[in-house]
mmCIF file of C-alpha atoms in Angstrom:
data_model
loop_
_atom_site.group_PDB
_atom_site.id
_atom_site.type_symbol
_atom_site.label_atom_id
_atom_site.label_comp_id
_atom_site.label_asym_id
_atom_site.label_seq_id
_atom_site.Cartn_x
_atom_site.Cartn_y
_atom_site.Cartn_z
ATOM 1 C CA UNK A 1 -0.401 0.467 0.408
ATOM 2 C CA UNK A 2 1.271 3.485 -0.989
ATOM 3 C CA UNK A 3 1.324 6.395 1.712
ATOM 4 C CA UNK A 4 -1.564 9.040 1.016
ATOM 5 C CA UNK A 5 0.441 11.703 -0.349
ATOM 6 C CA UNK A 6 -0.555 15.367 1.876
ATOM 7 C CA UNK A 7 -1.516 18.431 0.395
ATOM 8 C CA UNK A 8 1.072 21.106 -0.090
ATOM 9 C CA UNK A 9 0.938 23.606 2.484
ATOM 10 C CA UNK A 10 1.013 26.916 2.727
ATOM 11 C CA UNK A 11 1.467 28.848 6.249
ATOM 12 C CA UNK A 12 -0.541 32.056 6.780
ATOM 13 C CA UNK A 13 0.567 33.738 9.595
ATOM 14 C CA UNK A 14 -0.906 36.898 11.221
ATOM 15 C CA UNK A 15 -0.657 38.984 15.393
ATOM 16 C CA UNK A 16 -2.303 38.851 18.023
ATOM 17 C CA UNK A 17 -3.814 42.417 18.805
ATOM 18 C CA UNK A 18 -1.540 45.072 20.359
ATOM 19 C CA UNK A 19 -1.403 48.866 20.850
ATOM 20 C CA UNK A 20 -5.020 48.742 23.275
ATOM 21 C CA UNK A 21 -6.746 47.054 20.187
ATOM 22 C CA UNK A 22 -9.466 44.520 20.785
ATOM 23 C CA UNK A 23 -8.615 42.836 17.350
ATOM 24 C CA UNK A 24 -5.827 42.393 14.673
ATOM 25 C CA UNK A 25 -6.698 42.213 10.754
ATOM 26 C CA UNK A 26 -3.813 40.134 9.964
ATOM 27 C CA UNK A 27 -5.147 37.739 12.182
ATOM 28 C CA UNK A 28 -8.653 37.673 11.698
ATOM 29 C CA UNK A 29 -8.246 36.848 8.279
ATOM 30 C CA UNK A 30 -5.410 34.521 8.760
ATOM 31 C CA UNK A 31 -8.151 32.241 11.234
ATOM 32 C CA UNK A 32 -11.176 32.637 8.399
ATOM 33 C CA UNK A 33 -8.597 30.762 5.581
ATOM 34 C CA UNK A 34 -7.523 28.464 8.793
ATOM 35 C CA UNK A 35 -8.028 24.697 6.829
ATOM 36 C CA UNK A 36 -9.524 26.113 3.861
ATOM 37 C CA UNK A 37 -8.107 24.919 0.648
ATOM 38 C CA UNK A 38 -7.030 27.451 -2.129
ATOM 39 C CA UNK A 39 -5.964 26.627 -5.618
ATOM 40 C CA UNK A 40 -4.748 23.226 -4.281
ATOM 41 C CA UNK A 41 -3.066 24.665 -1.029
ATOM 42 C CA UNK A 42 -4.107 23.629 2.203
ATOM 43 C CA UNK A 43 -3.996 26.517 4.519
ATOM 44 C CA UNK A 44 -2.349 26.168 7.845
ATOM 45 C CA UNK A 45 -2.916 29.054 10.260
ATOM 46 C CA UNK A 46 -0.671 30.591 13.049
ATOM 47 C CA UNK A 47 -0.896 33.090 15.292
ATOM 48 C CA UNK A 48 2.385 35.153 15.877
ATOM 49 C CA UNK A 49 2.530 37.415 19.669
ATOM 50 C CA UNK A 50 3.767 40.826 19.153
ATOM 51 C CA UNK A 51 7.196 40.164 20.238
ATOM 52 C CA UNK A 52 10.289 39.912 17.396
ATOM 53 C CA UNK A 53 12.179 37.181 19.016
ATOM 54 C CA UNK A 54 8.974 35.188 20.623
ATOM 55 C CA UNK A 55 7.555 35.592 17.033
ATOM 56 C CA UNK A 56 10.829 34.460 15.389
ATOM 57 C CA UNK A 57 11.109 31.301 17.203
ATOM 58 C CA UNK A 58 7.619 30.181 16.741
ATOM 59 C CA UNK A 59 7.780 30.913 13.073
ATOM 60 C CA UNK A 60 11.070 28.841 12.901
ATOM 61 C CA UNK A 61 9.943 26.026 14.855
ATOM 62 C CA UNK A 62 6.727 25.671 12.595
ATOM 63 C CA UNK A 63 7.991 25.950 9.442
ATOM 64 C CA UNK A 64 10.705 22.992 11.078
ATOM 65 C CA UNK A 65 7.538 21.028 12.167
ATOM 66 C CA UNK A 66 5.457 21.257 9.080
ATOM 67 C CA UNK A 67 7.692 22.057 6.264
ATOM 68 C CA UNK A 68 5.340 24.406 4.231
ATOM 69 C CA UNK A 69 5.015 24.468 0.460
ATOM 70 C CA UNK A 70 4.818 28.040 0.596
ATOM 71 C CA UNK A 71 4.726 30.799 3.544
ATOM 72 C CA UNK A 72 2.485 34.129 3.605
ATOM 73 C CA UNK A 73 3.089 36.237 6.635
ATOM 74 C CA UNK A 74 0.527 38.886 7.342
ATOM 75 C CA UNK A 75 0.669 41.803 9.661
ATOM 76 C CA UNK A 76 -0.698 45.456 10.297
ATOM 77 C CA UNK A 77 0.256 48.856 9.032
ATOM 78 C CA UNK A 78 -2.068 51.359 10.422
ATOM 79 C CA UNK A 79 -2.920 54.241 8.118
ATOM 80 C CA UNK A 80 -1.964 52.609 4.868
ATOM 81 C CA UNK A 81 -5.334 52.536 2.382
ATOM 82 C CA UNK A 82 -4.747 49.233 0.557
ATOM 83 C CA UNK A 83 -2.579 45.751 0.923
ATOM 84 C CA UNK A 84 0.598 46.102 0.582
ATOM 85 C CA UNK A 85 2.873 43.825 -0.947
ATOM 86 C CA UNK A 86 6.531 43.840 0.849
ATOM 87 C CA UNK A 87 9.622 43.390 -1.497
ATOM 88 C CA UNK A 88 12.478 43.489 0.965
ATOM 89 C CA UNK A 89 13.014 42.485 4.694
ATOM 90 C CA UNK A 90 16.301 43.435 6.324
ATOM 91 C CA UNK A 91 18.068 42.206 9.403
ATOM 92 C CA UNK A 92 17.341 45.168 12.013
ATOM 93 C CA UNK A 93 14.834 45.108 14.590
ATOM 94 C CA UNK A 94 14.047 48.284 16.714
ATOM 95 C CA UNK A 95 12.228 47.378 19.569
ATOM 96 C CA UNK A 96 12.270 51.182 20.770
ATOM 97 C CA UNK A 97 10.416 54.522 20.116
ATOM 98 C CA UNK A 98 12.370 57.358 17.616
ATOM 99 C CA UNK A 99 12.914 60.499 18.431
ATOM 100 C CA UNK A 100 11.945 63.512 16.848
ATOM 101 C CA UNK A 101 15.303 63.612 15.576
ATOM 102 C CA UNK A 102 14.826 60.539 13.230
ATOM 103 C CA UNK A 103 17.642 59.285 15.671
ATOM 104 C CA UNK A 104 17.141 55.067 16.134
ATOM 105 C CA UNK A 105 17.008 54.153 19.648
ATOM 106 C CA UNK A 106 19.724 51.946 21.297
ATOM 107 C CA UNK A 107 17.043 48.727 21.038
ATOM 108 C CA UNK A 108 18.321 48.631 17.476
ATOM 109 C CA UNK A 109 19.630 44.715 17.207
ATOM 110 C CA UNK A 110 19.637 42.421 14.191
ATOM 111 C CA UNK A 111 16.845 39.710 13.592
ATOM 112 C CA UNK A 112 19.154 36.981 13.199
ATOM 113 C CA UNK A 113 22.957 37.520 14.168
ATOM 114 C CA UNK A 114 25.135 36.365 11.632
ATOM 115 C CA UNK A 115 22.682 36.349 8.942
ATOM 116 C CA UNK A 116 22.543 38.356 5.423
ATOM 117 C CA UNK A 117 21.794 42.390 5.347
ATOM 118 C CA UNK A 118 18.606 41.449 3.687
ATOM 119 C CA UNK A 119 16.011 39.289 1.658
ATOM 120 C CA UNK A 120 13.767 39.721 -1.256
ATOM 121 C CA UNK A 121 10.615 38.537 -1.208
ATOM 122 C CA UNK A 122 9.723 35.065 -2.947
ATOM 123 C CA UNK A 123 6.203 36.024 -3.439
ATOM 124 C CA UNK A 124 5.219 36.241 -7.451
ATOM 125 C CA UNK A 125 4.680 39.962 -6.773
ATOM 126 C CA UNK A 126 3.544 41.003 -10.037
ATOM 127 C CA UNK A 127 1.434 37.860 -10.498
ATOM 128 C CA UNK A 128 -0.607 38.720 -6.997
ATOM 129 C CA UNK A 129 -0.667 42.521 -7.753
ATOM 130 C CA UNK A 130 -2.047 41.842 -11.467
ATOM 131 C CA UNK A 131 -4.870 39.336 -10.093
ATOM 132 C CA UNK A 132 -5.953 41.721 -6.923
ATOM 133 C CA UNK A 133 -6.448 44.851 -9.799
ATOM 134 C CA UNK A 134 -8.972 42.244 -11.548
ATOM 135 C CA UNK A 135 -10.201 41.596 -8.594
ATOM 136 C CA UNK A 136 -10.974 45.565 -7.438
ATOM 137 C CA UNK A 137 -9.121 44.703 -4.386
ATOM 138 C CA UNK A 138 -6.596 47.853 -3.564
ATOM 139 C CA UNK A 139 -3.023 46.835 -3.185
ATOM 140 C CA UNK A 140 0.597 48.401 -3.947
ATOM 141 C CA UNK A 141 3.936 47.349 -3.529
ATOM 142 C CA UNK A 142 6.254 48.257 -0.623
ATOM 143 C CA UNK A 143 9.712 48.607 -0.699
ATOM 144 C CA UNK A 144 10.621 47.373 2.897
ATOM 145 C CA UNK A 145 8.531 45.809 5.515
ATOM 146 C CA UNK A 146 10.294 48.293 8.239
ATOM 147 C CA UNK A 147 12.240 47.189 10.904
ATOM 148 C CA UNK A 148 9.745 46.015 13.327
ATOM 149 C CA UNK A 149 7.917 42.169 13.967
ATOM 150 C CA UNK A 150 6.647 42.279 10.788
ATOM 151 C CA UNK A 151 10.095 42.768 9.292
ATOM 152 C CA UNK A 152 11.595 40.348 11.973
ATOM 153 C CA UNK A 153 8.814 37.335 10.907
ATOM 154 C CA UNK A 154 9.041 37.996 7.135
ATOM 155 C CA UNK A 155 13.204 38.149 7.229
ATOM 156 C CA UNK A 156 12.796 35.184 9.578
ATOM 157 C CA UNK A 157 10.807 33.133 7.201
ATOM 158 C CA UNK A 158 13.136 34.039 4.337
ATOM 159 C CA UNK A 159 15.963 33.311 6.024
ATOM 160 C CA UNK A 160 14.473 29.690 7.402
ATOM 161 C CA UNK A 161 13.489 28.764 4.071
ATOM 162 C CA UNK A 162 17.266 30.140 2.344
ATOM 163 C CA UNK A 163 17.995 26.425 1.613
ATOM 164 C CA UNK A 164 14.853 25.791 -0.133
ATOM 165 C CA UNK A 165 14.622 28.968 -2.660
ATOM 166 C CA UNK A 166 11.456 27.000 -4.773
ATOM 167 C CA UNK A 167 9.464 27.083 -1.664
ATOM 168 C CA UNK A 168 7.625 30.945 -1.959
ATOM 169 C CA UNK A 169 7.902 33.019 1.069
ATOM 170 C CA UNK A 170 7.112 37.040 1.865
ATOM 171 C CA UNK A 171 4.768 39.181 3.432
ATOM 172 C CA UNK A 172 1.380 41.527 3.032
ATOM 173 C CA UNK A 173 0.939 44.383 5.195
ATOM 174 C CA UNK A 174 -3.069 44.958 5.887
ATOM 175 C CA UNK A 175 -4.780 48.608 6.721
ATOM 176 C CA UNK A 176 -6.685 49.270 9.694
ATOM 177 C CA UNK A 177 -10.325 46.975 9.689
ATOM 178 C CA UNK A 178 -13.506 49.104 9.753
ATOM 179 C CA UNK A 179 -14.123 47.837 13.397
ATOM 180 C CA UNK A 180 -10.832 49.999 14.374
ATOM 181 C CA UNK A 181 -12.208 52.827 12.241
ATOM 182 C CA UNK A 182 -13.465 53.942 15.108
ATOM 183 C CA UNK A 183 -10.127 54.314 17.162
ATOM 184 C CA UNK A 184 -8.276 55.702 14.072
ATOM 185 C CA UNK A 185 -11.338 58.414 12.577
ATOM 186 C CA UNK A 186 -8.680 59.811 10.385
ATOM 187 C CA UNK A 187 -6.577 56.741 9.238
ATOM 188 C CA UNK A 188 -7.819 54.546 5.790
ATOM 189 C CA UNK A 189 -9.773 51.327 6.507
ATOM 190 C CA UNK A 190 -10.945 48.076 5.235
ATOM 191 C CA UNK A 191 -13.510 45.386 5.833
ATOM 192 C CA UNK A 192 -12.143 42.566 6.824
ATOM 193 C CA UNK A 193 -14.119 40.623 4.407
ATOM 194 C CA UNK A 194 -12.563 42.514 1.456
ATOM 195 C CA UNK A 195 -9.185 41.559 2.983
ATOM 196 C CA UNK A 196 -9.985 38.415 3.105
ATOM 197 C CA UNK A 197 -11.116 38.300 -0.532
ATOM 198 C CA UNK A 198 -7.446 40.241 -1.521
ATOM 199 C CA UNK A 199 -5.645 37.122 0.606
ATOM 200 C CA UNK A 200 -7.585 34.674 -1.117
ATOM 201 C CA UNK A 201 -6.071 35.792 -4.768
ATOM 202 C CA UNK A 202 -2.759 36.208 -2.980
ATOM 203 C CA UNK A 203 -3.282 32.878 -2.365
ATOM 204 C CA UNK A 204 -4.656 31.623 -5.593
ATOM 205 C CA UNK A 205 -1.600 33.318 -7.399
ATOM 206 C CA UNK A 206 0.722 31.994 -5.179
ATOM 207 C CA UNK A 207 -0.887 28.433 -6.165
ATOM 208 C CA UNK A 208 -0.415 28.967 -9.922
ATOM 209 C CA UNK A 209 2.973 30.165 -9.322
ATOM 210 C CA UNK A 210 4.249 26.692 -7.568
ATOM 211 C CA UNK A 211 2.397 24.372 -10.264
ATOM 212 C CA UNK A 212 3.680 26.576 -13.041
ATOM 213 C CA UNK A 213 7.574 26.039 -11.736
ATOM 214 C CA UNK A 214 6.966 22.292 -10.529
ATOM 215 C CA UNK A 215 5.747 22.025 -14.432
ATOM 216 C CA UNK A 216 8.976 23.733 -15.648
ATOM 217 C CA UNK A 217 11.166 21.737 -13.678
ATOM 218 C CA UNK A 218 9.217 18.090 -14.481
#
């Protein structure tokens, strides 16, 4: 009897609420998609803590345990009006606040000591952006994931998968949800339903990219 082959898995991460919020749209979207199948990919959602060290440790352990075929990180970037497709993750975490001069705090440190300065996203960003446009979901490129926890998670996923260059991995930032709009009256927001639709579109694009890559190397 031959062993049953498991479906390809996409690890989808989101964060717990922070900053006094009662929800975080990144986790709201991720948990809605947990155990769903999109484009042949089975979604496994992982809720990460808002702390770079713990988030990176939990993410790395989960990647090692489930050996995903793709990794997509989600996070909140309050004030942005659309989904932000991140291009670069840098080996820097700034755990402190910045003063008015723009100088960094004394809490700057690398995500992973001895790691490369940066990693580029391995998601099919052009395909995702094109498909989001067709689906009428507001989206755009973002050059850098910043220097906080979202960036650390993107960097750590790419570093953990450095020996598996065929595995797509990257990060998308989400706006405030409509439920958060009352706390952020002057900031752009989006319904969780529209964000979920956008992430479904992104995952379907990733799935097509994986299939195309496997056909090319068959």
